[in-house]
Amino acid sequence: MKNRTAIDFSLDDKFGNINKLSNIKSKYKVIYFYPSDNTPGCTIESKEFSDLISSFKKLDAEIIGISGGDKKSKEKFCSQHNLKLLLLSDTDFSVSKSYKVYGEKSFMGRKFLGIKRTTFILNKDNKIIEVFENVKPLGHAAKVLDYVKNINF
């Protein structure tokens, strides 16, 4: 998907507001798909992005987290961990499927369908300029921040 225009979407946030990708006007968009709210790895990843939000904003980069949980789940997740992020609900996984991050996974010998932890970086024209696949949560937000910082040089 790298070097392609990102697929536009409209998804609800924790307040029930509809957020359309094409309406987000920041220079960069960091879209991170994560498996589930309030699970250990997803909490680490989301907290790290939230902790670095001001550094991303200085670079005019908007952070957008997407998973299958509904708006109530997003609200609880944000409240429990004091997350300052835009988290969106992809309850039918249609956006995750269109970005090809939804599919078969395995954990402890069990196979199941779910979101594969993946991050996309988009430019102001919504062109995908980088994709991070098979993401390990710990330290990922800092790696993404370093990448965005280095785009400008």
GROMACS .gro file of N, CA and C in nm, residues 4-151:
model
  444
    4ARG      N    1   0.067   0.472  -0.227
    4ARG     CA    2  -0.070   0.484  -0.279
    4ARG      C    3  -0.146   0.586  -0.196
    5THR      N    4  -0.253   0.638  -0.252
    5THR     CA    5  -0.340   0.727  -0.175
    5THR      C    6  -0.419   0.642  -0.076
    6ALA      N    7  -0.423   0.688   0.047
    6ALA     CA    8  -0.496   0.615   0.152
    6ALA      C    9  -0.646   0.615   0.121
    7ILE      N   10  -0.710   0.507   0.156
    7ILE     CA   11  -0.855   0.495   0.137
    7ILE      C   12  -0.923   0.583   0.241
    8ASP      N   13  -1.014   0.669   0.196
    8ASP     CA   14  -1.087   0.757   0.287
    8ASP      C   15  -1.182   0.673   0.372
    9PHE      N   16  -1.211   0.721   0.491
    9PHE     CA   17  -1.305   0.652   0.579
    9PHE      C   18  -1.375   0.752   0.668
   10SER      N   19  -1.486   0.707   0.725
   10SER     CA   20  -1.561   0.783   0.825
   10SER      C   21  -1.590   0.688   0.940
   11LEU      N   22  -1.537   0.720   1.058
   11LEU     CA   23  -1.555   0.634   1.175
   11LEU      C   24  -1.589   0.718   1.297
   12ASP      N   25  -1.662   0.657   1.391
   12ASP     CA   26  -1.700   0.724   1.516
   12ASP      C   27  -1.585   0.727   1.615
   13ASP      N   28  -1.579   0.838   1.692
   13ASP     CA   29  -1.487   0.844   1.805
   13ASP      C   30  -1.563   0.812   1.933
   14LYS      N   31  -1.500   0.833   2.049
   14LYS     CA   32  -1.561   0.798   2.178
   14LYS      C   33  -1.684   0.880   2.211
   15PHE      N   34  -1.701   0.995   2.144
   15PHE     CA   35  -1.818   1.080   2.167
   15PHE      C   36  -1.930   1.054   2.067
   16GLY      N   37  -1.905   0.965   1.970
   16GLY     CA   38  -2.003   0.940   1.866
   16GLY      C   39  -1.990   1.036   1.749
   17ASN      N   40  -1.887   1.121   1.751
   17ASN     CA   41  -1.863   1.212   1.638
   17ASN      C   42  -1.802   1.134   1.523
   18ILE      N   43  -1.848   1.164   1.403
   18ILE     CA   44  -1.794   1.098   1.285
   18ILE      C   45  -1.668   1.171   1.240
   19ASN      N   46  -1.561   1.096   1.222
   19ASN     CA   47  -1.433   1.151   1.178
   19ASN      C   48  -1.400   1.095   1.041
   20LYS      N   49  -1.384   1.185   0.946
   20LYS     CA   50  -1.353   1.147   0.808
   20LYS      C   51  -1.206   1.179   0.782
   21LEU      N   52  -1.132   1.083   0.731
   21LEU     CA   53  -0.989   1.102   0.707
   21LEU      C   54  -0.964   1.225   0.621
   22SER      N   55  -1.041   1.243   0.516
   22SER     CA   56  -1.017   1.355   0.424
   22SER      C   57  -1.042   1.492   0.488
   23ASN      N   58  -1.107   1.495   0.603
   23ASN     CA   59  -1.130   1.623   0.673
   23ASN      C   60  -1.018   1.658   0.771
   24ILE      N   61  -0.926   1.568   0.793
   24ILE     CA   62  -0.813   1.594   0.883
   24ILE      C   63  -0.704   1.660   0.801
   25LYS      N   64  -0.673   1.784   0.834
   25LYS     CA   65  -0.587   1.866   0.748
   25LYS      C   66  -0.443   1.879   0.794
   26SER      N   67  -0.397   1.799   0.886
   26SER     CA   68  -0.259   1.810   0.932
   26SER      C   69  -0.161   1.768   0.821
   27LYS      N   70  -0.035   1.809   0.837
   27LYS     CA   71   0.068   1.779   0.739
   27LYS      C   72   0.091   1.628   0.727
   28TYR      N   73   0.088   1.562   0.841
   28TYR     CA   74   0.105   1.416   0.844
   28TYR      C   75  -0.005   1.354   0.928
   29LYS      N   76  -0.042   1.233   0.892
   29LYS     CA   77  -0.134   1.154   0.972
   29LYS      C   78  -0.065   1.022   1.004
   30VAL      N   79  -0.068   0.985   1.129
   30VAL     CA   80  -0.016   0.856   1.173
   30VAL      C   81  -0.138   0.774   1.213
   31ILE      N   82  -0.168   0.673   1.133
   31ILE     CA   83  -0.282   0.586   1.161
   31ILE      C   84  -0.228   0.453   1.212
   32TYR      N   85  -0.258   0.424   1.338
   32TYR     CA   86  -0.212   0.296   1.391
   32TYR      C   87  -0.333   0.208   1.420
   33PHE      N   88  -0.330   0.091   1.361
   33PHE     CA   89  -0.434  -0.010   1.383
   33PHE      C   90  -0.384  -0.100   1.496
   34TYR      N   91  -0.470  -0.122   1.594
   34TYR     CA   92  -0.433  -0.205   1.708
   34TYR      C   93  -0.546  -0.304   1.735
   35PRO      N   94  -0.513  -0.423   1.787
   35PRO     CA   95  -0.612  -0.530   1.801
   35PRO      C   96  -0.732  -0.501   1.890
   36SER      N   97  -0.710  -0.442   2.009
   36SER     CA   98  -0.822  -0.431   2.102
   36SER      C   99  -0.794  -0.330   2.213
   37ASP      N  100  -0.899  -0.264   2.260
   37ASP     CA  101  -0.886  -0.171   2.372
   37ASP      C  102  -0.857  -0.249   2.501
   38ASN      N  103  -0.777  -0.188   2.587
   38ASN     CA  104  -0.751  -0.239   2.722
   38ASN      C  105  -0.685  -0.376   2.728
   39THR      N  106  -0.607  -0.410   2.627
   39THR     CA  107  -0.524  -0.530   2.636
   39THR      C  108  -0.381  -0.483   2.661
   40PRO      N  109  -0.295  -0.566   2.716
   40PRO     CA  110  -0.162  -0.518   2.756
   40PRO      C  111  -0.081  -0.448   2.646
   41GLY      N  112  -0.065  -0.513   2.532
   41GLY     CA  113   0.015  -0.454   2.424
   41GLY      C  114  -0.047  -0.327   2.368
   42CYS      N  115  -0.177  -0.329   2.351
   42CYS     CA  116  -0.248  -0.213   2.295
   42CYS      C  117  -0.244  -0.095   2.392
   43THR      N  118  -0.248  -0.125   2.521
   43THR     CA  119  -0.239  -0.020   2.622
   43THR      C  120  -0.101   0.044   2.619
   44ILE      N  121   0.004  -0.038   2.611
   44ILE     CA  122   0.140   0.015   2.603
   44ILE      C  123   0.153   0.106   2.481
   45GLU      N  124   0.112   0.056   2.365
   45GLU     CA  125   0.126   0.132   2.240
   45GLU      C  126   0.049   0.263   2.248
   46SER      N  127  -0.075   0.258   2.292
   46SER     CA  128  -0.159   0.378   2.298
   46SER      C  129  -0.107   0.479   2.400
   47LYS      N  130  -0.062   0.431   2.515
   47LYS     CA  131  -0.007   0.522   2.616
   47LYS      C  132   0.118   0.591   2.564
   48GLU      N  133   0.203   0.518   2.493
   48GLU     CA  134   0.324   0.579   2.439
   48GLU      C  135   0.291   0.685   2.334
   49PHE      N  136   0.196   0.657   2.246
   49PHE     CA  137   0.154   0.759   2.149
   49PHE      C  138   0.097   0.881   2.222
   50SER      N  139   0.015   0.856   2.323
   50SER     CA  140  -0.045   0.965   2.399
   50SER      C  141   0.061   1.050   2.470
   51ASP      N  142   0.160   0.984   2.528
   51ASP     CA  143   0.267   1.056   2.598
   51ASP      C  144   0.348   1.145   2.503
   52LEU      N  145   0.354   1.107   2.376
   52LEU     CA  146   0.433   1.183   2.277
   52LEU      C  147   0.348   1.277   2.192
   53ILE      N  148   0.220   1.291   2.226
   53ILE     CA  149   0.127   1.367   2.142
   53ILE      C  150   0.175   1.509   2.115
   54SER      N  151   0.231   1.578   2.214
   54SER     CA  152   0.274   1.716   2.192
   54SER      C  153   0.392   1.722   2.095
   55SER      N  154   0.480   1.623   2.098
   55SER     CA  155   0.591   1.617   2.002
   55SER      C  156   0.541   1.595   1.860
   56PHE      N  157   0.440   1.510   1.846
   56PHE     CA  158   0.380   1.488   1.713
   56PHE      C  159   0.311   1.616   1.665
   57LYS      N  160   0.240   1.682   1.754
   57LYS     CA  161   0.168   1.804   1.715
   57LYS      C  162   0.263   1.914   1.669
   58LYS      N  163   0.382   1.922   1.730
   58LYS     CA  164   0.482   2.021   1.687
   58LYS      C  165   0.525   1.997   1.543
   59LEU      N  166   0.514   1.874   1.498
   59LEU     CA  167   0.548   1.838   1.360
   59LEU      C  168   0.425   1.841   1.268
   60ASP      N  169   0.313   1.888   1.323
   60ASP     CA  170   0.184   1.891   1.252
   60ASP      C  171   0.142   1.751   1.208
   61ALA      N  172   0.158   1.656   1.300
   61ALA     CA  173   0.119   1.517   1.275
   61ALA      C  174   0.004   1.479   1.368
   62GLU      N  175  -0.103   1.431   1.309
   62GLU     CA  176  -0.221   1.385   1.384
   62GLU      C  177  -0.210   1.235   1.406
   63ILE      N  178  -0.234   1.192   1.530
   63ILE     CA  179  -0.231   1.049   1.564
   63ILE      C  180  -0.374   0.997   1.565
   64ILE      N  181  -0.397   0.887   1.494
   64ILE     CA  182  -0.530   0.827   1.486
   64ILE      C  183  -0.515   0.678   1.515
   65GLY      N  184  -0.581   0.631   1.620
   65GLY     CA  185  -0.580   0.490   1.653
   65GLY      C  186  -0.712   0.426   1.611
   66ILE      N  187  -0.705   0.309   1.552
   66ILE     CA  188  -0.825   0.239   1.505
   66ILE      C  189  -0.824   0.095   1.553
   67SER      N  190  -0.937   0.053   1.611
   67SER     CA  191  -0.958  -0.087   1.647
   67SER      C  192  -1.107  -0.117   1.640
   68GLY      N  193  -1.143  -0.240   1.669
   68GLY     CA  194  -1.281  -0.282   1.654
   68GLY      C  195  -1.376  -0.244   1.766
   69GLY      N  196  -1.324  -0.197   1.878
   69GLY     CA  197  -1.411  -0.162   1.991
   69GLY      C  198  -1.508  -0.050   1.959
   70ASP      N  199  -1.626  -0.052   2.021
   70ASP     CA  200  -1.725   0.053   1.998
   70ASP      C  201  -1.690   0.180   2.074
   71LYS      N  202  -1.772   0.284   2.059
   71LYS     CA  203  -1.740   0.414   2.121
   71LYS      C  204  -1.735   0.404   2.274
   72LYS      N  205  -1.816   0.319   2.331
   72LYS     CA  206  -1.815   0.301   2.477
   72LYS      C  207  -1.681   0.241   2.522
   73SER      N  208  -1.632   0.146   2.445
   73SER     CA  209  -1.503   0.085   2.475
   73SER      C  210  -1.390   0.188   2.462
   74LYS      N  211  -1.398   0.272   2.360
   74LYS     CA  212  -1.297   0.378   2.340
   74LYS      C  213  -1.300   0.477   2.456
   75GLU      N  214  -1.421   0.515   2.497
   75GLU     CA  215  -1.436   0.610   2.607
   75GLU      C  216  -1.373   0.555   2.735
   76LYS      N  217  -1.402   0.429   2.765
   76LYS     CA  218  -1.348   0.364   2.885
   76LYS      C  219  -1.195   0.354   2.876
   77PHE      N  220  -1.145   0.314   2.761
   77PHE     CA  221  -1.001   0.299   2.739
   77PHE      C  222  -0.929   0.433   2.759
   78CYS      N  223  -0.982   0.538   2.699
   78CYS     CA  224  -0.922   0.672   2.713
   78CYS      C  225  -0.927   0.720   2.857
   79SER      N  226  -1.039   0.698   2.922
   79SER     CA  227  -1.057   0.743   3.060
   79SER      C  228  -0.965   0.669   3.156
   80GLN      N  229  -0.959   0.538   3.142
   80GLN     CA  230  -0.877   0.455   3.232
   80GLN      C  231  -0.729   0.489   3.225
   81HIS      N  232  -0.682   0.526   3.105
   81HIS     CA  233  -0.538   0.546   3.085
   81HIS      C  234  -0.502   0.690   3.051
   82ASN      N  235  -0.599   0.781   3.067
   82ASN     CA  236  -0.577   0.924   3.039
   82ASN      C  237  -0.517   0.946   2.900
   83LEU      N  238  -0.575   0.879   2.801
   83LEU     CA  239  -0.524   0.889   2.664
   83LEU      C  240  -0.575   1.016   2.598
   84LYS      N  241  -0.485   1.088   2.533
   84LYS     CA  242  -0.519   1.214   2.466
   84LYS      C  243  -0.517   1.193   2.315
   85LEU      N  244  -0.569   1.083   2.270
   85LEU     CA  245  -0.562   1.045   2.129
   85LEU      C  246  -0.700   1.042   2.066
   86LEU      N  247  -0.701   1.051   1.934
   86LEU     CA  248  -0.822   1.028   1.858
   86LEU      C  249  -0.828   0.878   1.830
   87LEU      N  250  -0.917   0.809   1.900
   87LEU     CA  251  -0.935   0.666   1.880
   87LEU      C  252  -1.069   0.645   1.812
   88LEU      N  253  -1.068   0.566   1.706
   88LEU     CA  254  -1.187   0.546   1.624
   88LEU      C  255  -1.233   0.401   1.626
   89SER      N  256  -1.365   0.384   1.614
   89SER     CA  257  -1.430   0.253   1.620
   89SER      C  258  -1.455   0.197   1.482
   90ASP      N  259  -1.393   0.084   1.454
   90ASP     CA  260  -1.414   0.012   1.328
   90ASP      C  261  -1.485  -0.119   1.363
   91THR      N  262  -1.609  -0.105   1.411
   91THR     CA  263  -1.680  -0.220   1.468
   91THR      C  264  -1.706  -0.333   1.368
   92ASP      N  265  -1.719  -0.300   1.241
   92ASP     CA  266  -1.741  -0.405   1.141
   92ASP      C  267  -1.612  -0.442   1.067
   93PHE      N  268  -1.502  -0.382   1.108
   93PHE     CA  269  -1.369  -0.407   1.052
   93PHE      C  270  -1.358  -0.372   0.904
   94SER      N  271  -1.451  -0.293   0.852
   94SER     CA  272  -1.447  -0.259   0.709
   94SER      C  273  -1.324  -0.176   0.673
   95VAL      N  274  -1.287  -0.082   0.760
   95VAL     CA  275  -1.169   0.000   0.732
   95VAL      C  276  -1.043  -0.085   0.748
   96SER      N  277  -1.038  -0.165   0.852
   96SER     CA  278  -0.924  -0.255   0.874
   96SER      C  279  -0.905  -0.348   0.754
   97LYS      N  280  -1.014  -0.399   0.702
   97LYS     CA  281  -1.006  -0.487   0.585
   97LYS      C  282  -0.959  -0.411   0.462
   98SER      N  283  -1.008  -0.287   0.443
   98SER     CA  284  -0.967  -0.211   0.325
   98SER      C  285  -0.819  -0.173   0.331
   99TYR      N  286  -0.764  -0.160   0.451
   99TYR     CA  287  -0.621  -0.133   0.468
   99TYR      C  288  -0.540  -0.263   0.476
  100LYS      N  289  -0.608  -0.375   0.462
  100LYS     CA  290  -0.546  -0.509   0.460
  100LYS      C  291  -0.469  -0.540   0.590
  101VAL      N  292  -0.527  -0.497   0.702
  101VAL     CA  293  -0.466  -0.527   0.833
  101VAL      C  294  -0.553  -0.621   0.915
  102TYR      N  295  -0.663  -0.668   0.858
  102TYR     CA  296  -0.752  -0.762   0.926
  102TYR      C  297  -0.736  -0.897   0.859
  103GLY      N  298  -0.707  -0.999   0.939
  103GLY     CA  299  -0.691  -1.131   0.882
  103GLY      C  300  -0.659  -1.233   0.988
  104GLU      N  301  -0.615  -1.348   0.943
  104GLU     CA  302  -0.585  -1.458   1.035
  104GLU      C  303  -0.460  -1.428   1.115
  105LYS      N  304  -0.470  -1.451   1.244
  105LYS     CA  305  -0.358  -1.435   1.337
  105LYS      C  306  -0.348  -1.562   1.419
  106SER      N  307  -0.237  -1.578   1.487
  106SER     CA  308  -0.226  -1.691   1.579
  106SER      C  309  -0.163  -1.643   1.709
  107PHE      N  310  -0.212  -1.701   1.818
  107PHE     CA  311  -0.161  -1.668   1.951
  107PHE      C  312  -0.170  -1.792   2.036
  108MET      N  313  -0.057  -1.832   2.090
  108MET     CA  314  -0.049  -1.951   2.175
  108MET      C  315  -0.111  -2.073   2.107
  109GLY      N  316  -0.078  -2.090   1.980
  109GLY     CA  317  -0.124  -2.206   1.906
  109GLY      C  318  -0.267  -2.199   1.855
  110ARG      N  319  -0.336  -2.090   1.885
  110ARG     CA  320  -0.476  -2.073   1.842
  110ARG      C  321  -0.483  -1.976   1.725
  111LYS      N  322  -0.557  -2.011   1.622
  111LYS     CA  323  -0.576  -1.922   1.506
  111LYS      C  324  -0.711  -1.853   1.517
  112PHE      N  325  -0.712  -1.726   1.479
  112PHE     CA  326  -0.836  -1.648   1.484
  112PHE      C  327  -0.822  -1.528   1.392
  113LEU      N  328  -0.933  -1.460   1.367
  113LEU     CA  329  -0.932  -1.339   1.285
  113LEU      C  330  -0.922  -1.216   1.374
  114GLY      N  331  -0.845  -1.119   1.329
  114GLY     CA  332  -0.832  -0.996   1.406
  114GLY      C  333  -0.747  -0.894   1.334
  115ILE      N  334  -0.729  -0.779   1.399
  115ILE     CA  335  -0.647  -0.672   1.343
  115ILE      C  336  -0.500  -0.701   1.372
  116LYS      N  337  -0.419  -0.690   1.267
  116LYS     CA  338  -0.274  -0.706   1.280
  116LYS      C  339  -0.216  -0.568   1.309
  117ARG      N  340  -0.139  -0.557   1.414
  117ARG     CA  341  -0.083  -0.429   1.458
  117ARG      C  342   0.003  -0.369   1.347
  118THR      N  343  -0.045  -0.259   1.290
  118THR     CA  344   0.018  -0.195   1.174
  118THR      C  345   0.002  -0.045   1.184
  119THR      N  346   0.103   0.030   1.139
  119THR     CA  347   0.097   0.176   1.141
  119THR      C  348   0.126   0.230   1.001
  120PHE      N  349   0.044   0.326   0.960
  120PHE     CA  350   0.061   0.394   0.831
  120PHE      C  351   0.094   0.540   0.857
  121ILE      N  352   0.188   0.594   0.781
  121ILE     CA  353   0.216   0.738   0.787
  121ILE      C  354   0.176   0.796   0.652
  122LEU      N  355   0.090   0.899   0.660
  122LEU     CA  356   0.038   0.965   0.540
  122LEU      C  357   0.089   1.108   0.535
  123ASN      N  358   0.106   1.159   0.413
  123ASN     CA  359   0.142   1.300   0.399
  123ASN      C  360   0.015   1.385   0.390
  124LYS      N  361   0.030   1.514   0.367
  124LYS     CA  362  -0.086   1.605   0.366
  124LYS      C  363  -0.186   1.571   0.257
  125ASP      N  364  -0.141   1.504   0.150
  125ASP     CA  365  -0.229   1.464   0.041
  125ASP      C  366  -0.287   1.324   0.062
  126ASN      N  367  -0.267   1.270   0.181
  126ASN     CA  368  -0.313   1.135   0.218
  126ASN      C  369  -0.247   1.023   0.138
  127LYS      N  370  -0.127   1.050   0.090
  127LYS     CA  371  -0.048   0.945   0.026
  127LYS      C  372   0.025   0.869   0.136
  128ILE      N  373   0.023   0.737   0.129
  128ILE     CA  374   0.092   0.654   0.227
  128ILE      C  375   0.241   0.659   0.197
  129ILE      N  376   0.318   0.715   0.292
  129ILE     CA  377   0.462   0.729   0.269
  129ILE      C  378   0.544   0.626   0.347
  130GLU      N  379   0.482   0.562   0.445
  130GLU     CA  380   0.552   0.455   0.517
  130GLU      C  381   0.451   0.362   0.583
  131VAL      N  382   0.489   0.236   0.594
  131VAL     CA  383   0.406   0.136   0.661
  131VAL      C  384   0.496   0.057   0.757
  132PHE      N  385   0.453   0.048   0.881
  132PHE     CA  386   0.521  -0.035   0.981
  132PHE      C  387   0.430  -0.156   1.005
  133GLU      N  388   0.480  -0.276   0.973
  133GLU     CA  389   0.403  -0.399   0.991
  133GLU      C  390   0.463  -0.481   1.105
  134ASN      N  391   0.386  -0.575   1.156
  134ASN     CA  392   0.431  -0.664   1.264
  134ASN      C  393   0.492  -0.583   1.379
  135VAL      N  394   0.421  -0.479   1.418
  135VAL     CA  395   0.468  -0.384   1.518
  135VAL      C  396   0.477  -0.449   1.656
  136LYS      N  397   0.585  -0.421   1.725
  136LYS     CA  398   0.600  -0.454   1.867
  136LYS      C  399   0.564  -0.327   1.942
  137PRO      N  400   0.471  -0.333   2.038
  137PRO     CA  401   0.420  -0.212   2.102
  137PRO      C  402   0.524  -0.126   2.174
  138LEU      N  403   0.612  -0.188   2.251
  138LEU     CA  404   0.706  -0.114   2.333
  138LEU      C  405   0.806  -0.037   2.246
  139GLY      N  406   0.805   0.094   2.259
  139GLY     CA  407   0.899   0.179   2.184
  139GLY      C  408   0.855   0.215   2.044
  140HIS      N  409   0.742   0.163   2.000
  140HIS     CA  410   0.698   0.189   1.863
  140HIS      C  411   0.666   0.336   1.838
  141ALA      N  412   0.598   0.400   1.930
  141ALA     CA  413   0.560   0.541   1.911
  141ALA      C  414   0.685   0.628   1.893
  142ALA      N  415   0.790   0.601   1.969
  142ALA     CA  416   0.914   0.678   1.956
  142ALA      C  417   0.978   0.656   1.819
  143LYS      N  418   0.973   0.532   1.768
  143LYS     CA  419   1.026   0.504   1.634
  143LYS      C  420   0.949   0.582   1.528
  144VAL      N  421   0.818   0.586   1.543
  144VAL     CA  422   0.734   0.659   1.447
  144VAL      C  423   0.765   0.809   1.455
  145LEU      N  424   0.779   0.861   1.576
  145LEU     CA  425   0.813   1.002   1.593
  145LEU      C  426   0.946   1.033   1.525
  146ASP      N  427   1.046   0.949   1.545
  146ASP     CA  428   1.176   0.970   1.479
  146ASP      C  429   1.161   0.970   1.328
  147TYR      N  430   1.079   0.879   1.276
  147TYR     CA  431   1.058   0.874   1.132
  147TYR      C  432   0.997   1.006   1.082
  148VAL      N  433   0.894   1.053   1.150
  148VAL     CA  434   0.826   1.177   1.108
  148VAL      C  435   0.923   1.296   1.118
  149LYS      N  436   1.004   1.301   1.223
  149LYS     CA  437   1.103   1.408   1.236
  149LYS      C  438   1.198   1.409   1.117
  150ASN      N  439   1.240   1.291   1.074
  150ASN     CA  440   1.339   1.280   0.967
  150ASN      C  441   1.282   1.302   0.827
  151ILE      N  442   1.151   1.303   0.813
  151ILE     CA  443   1.090   1.332   0.682
  151ILE      C  444   1.127   1.472   0.639
   0.00000   0.00000   0.00000
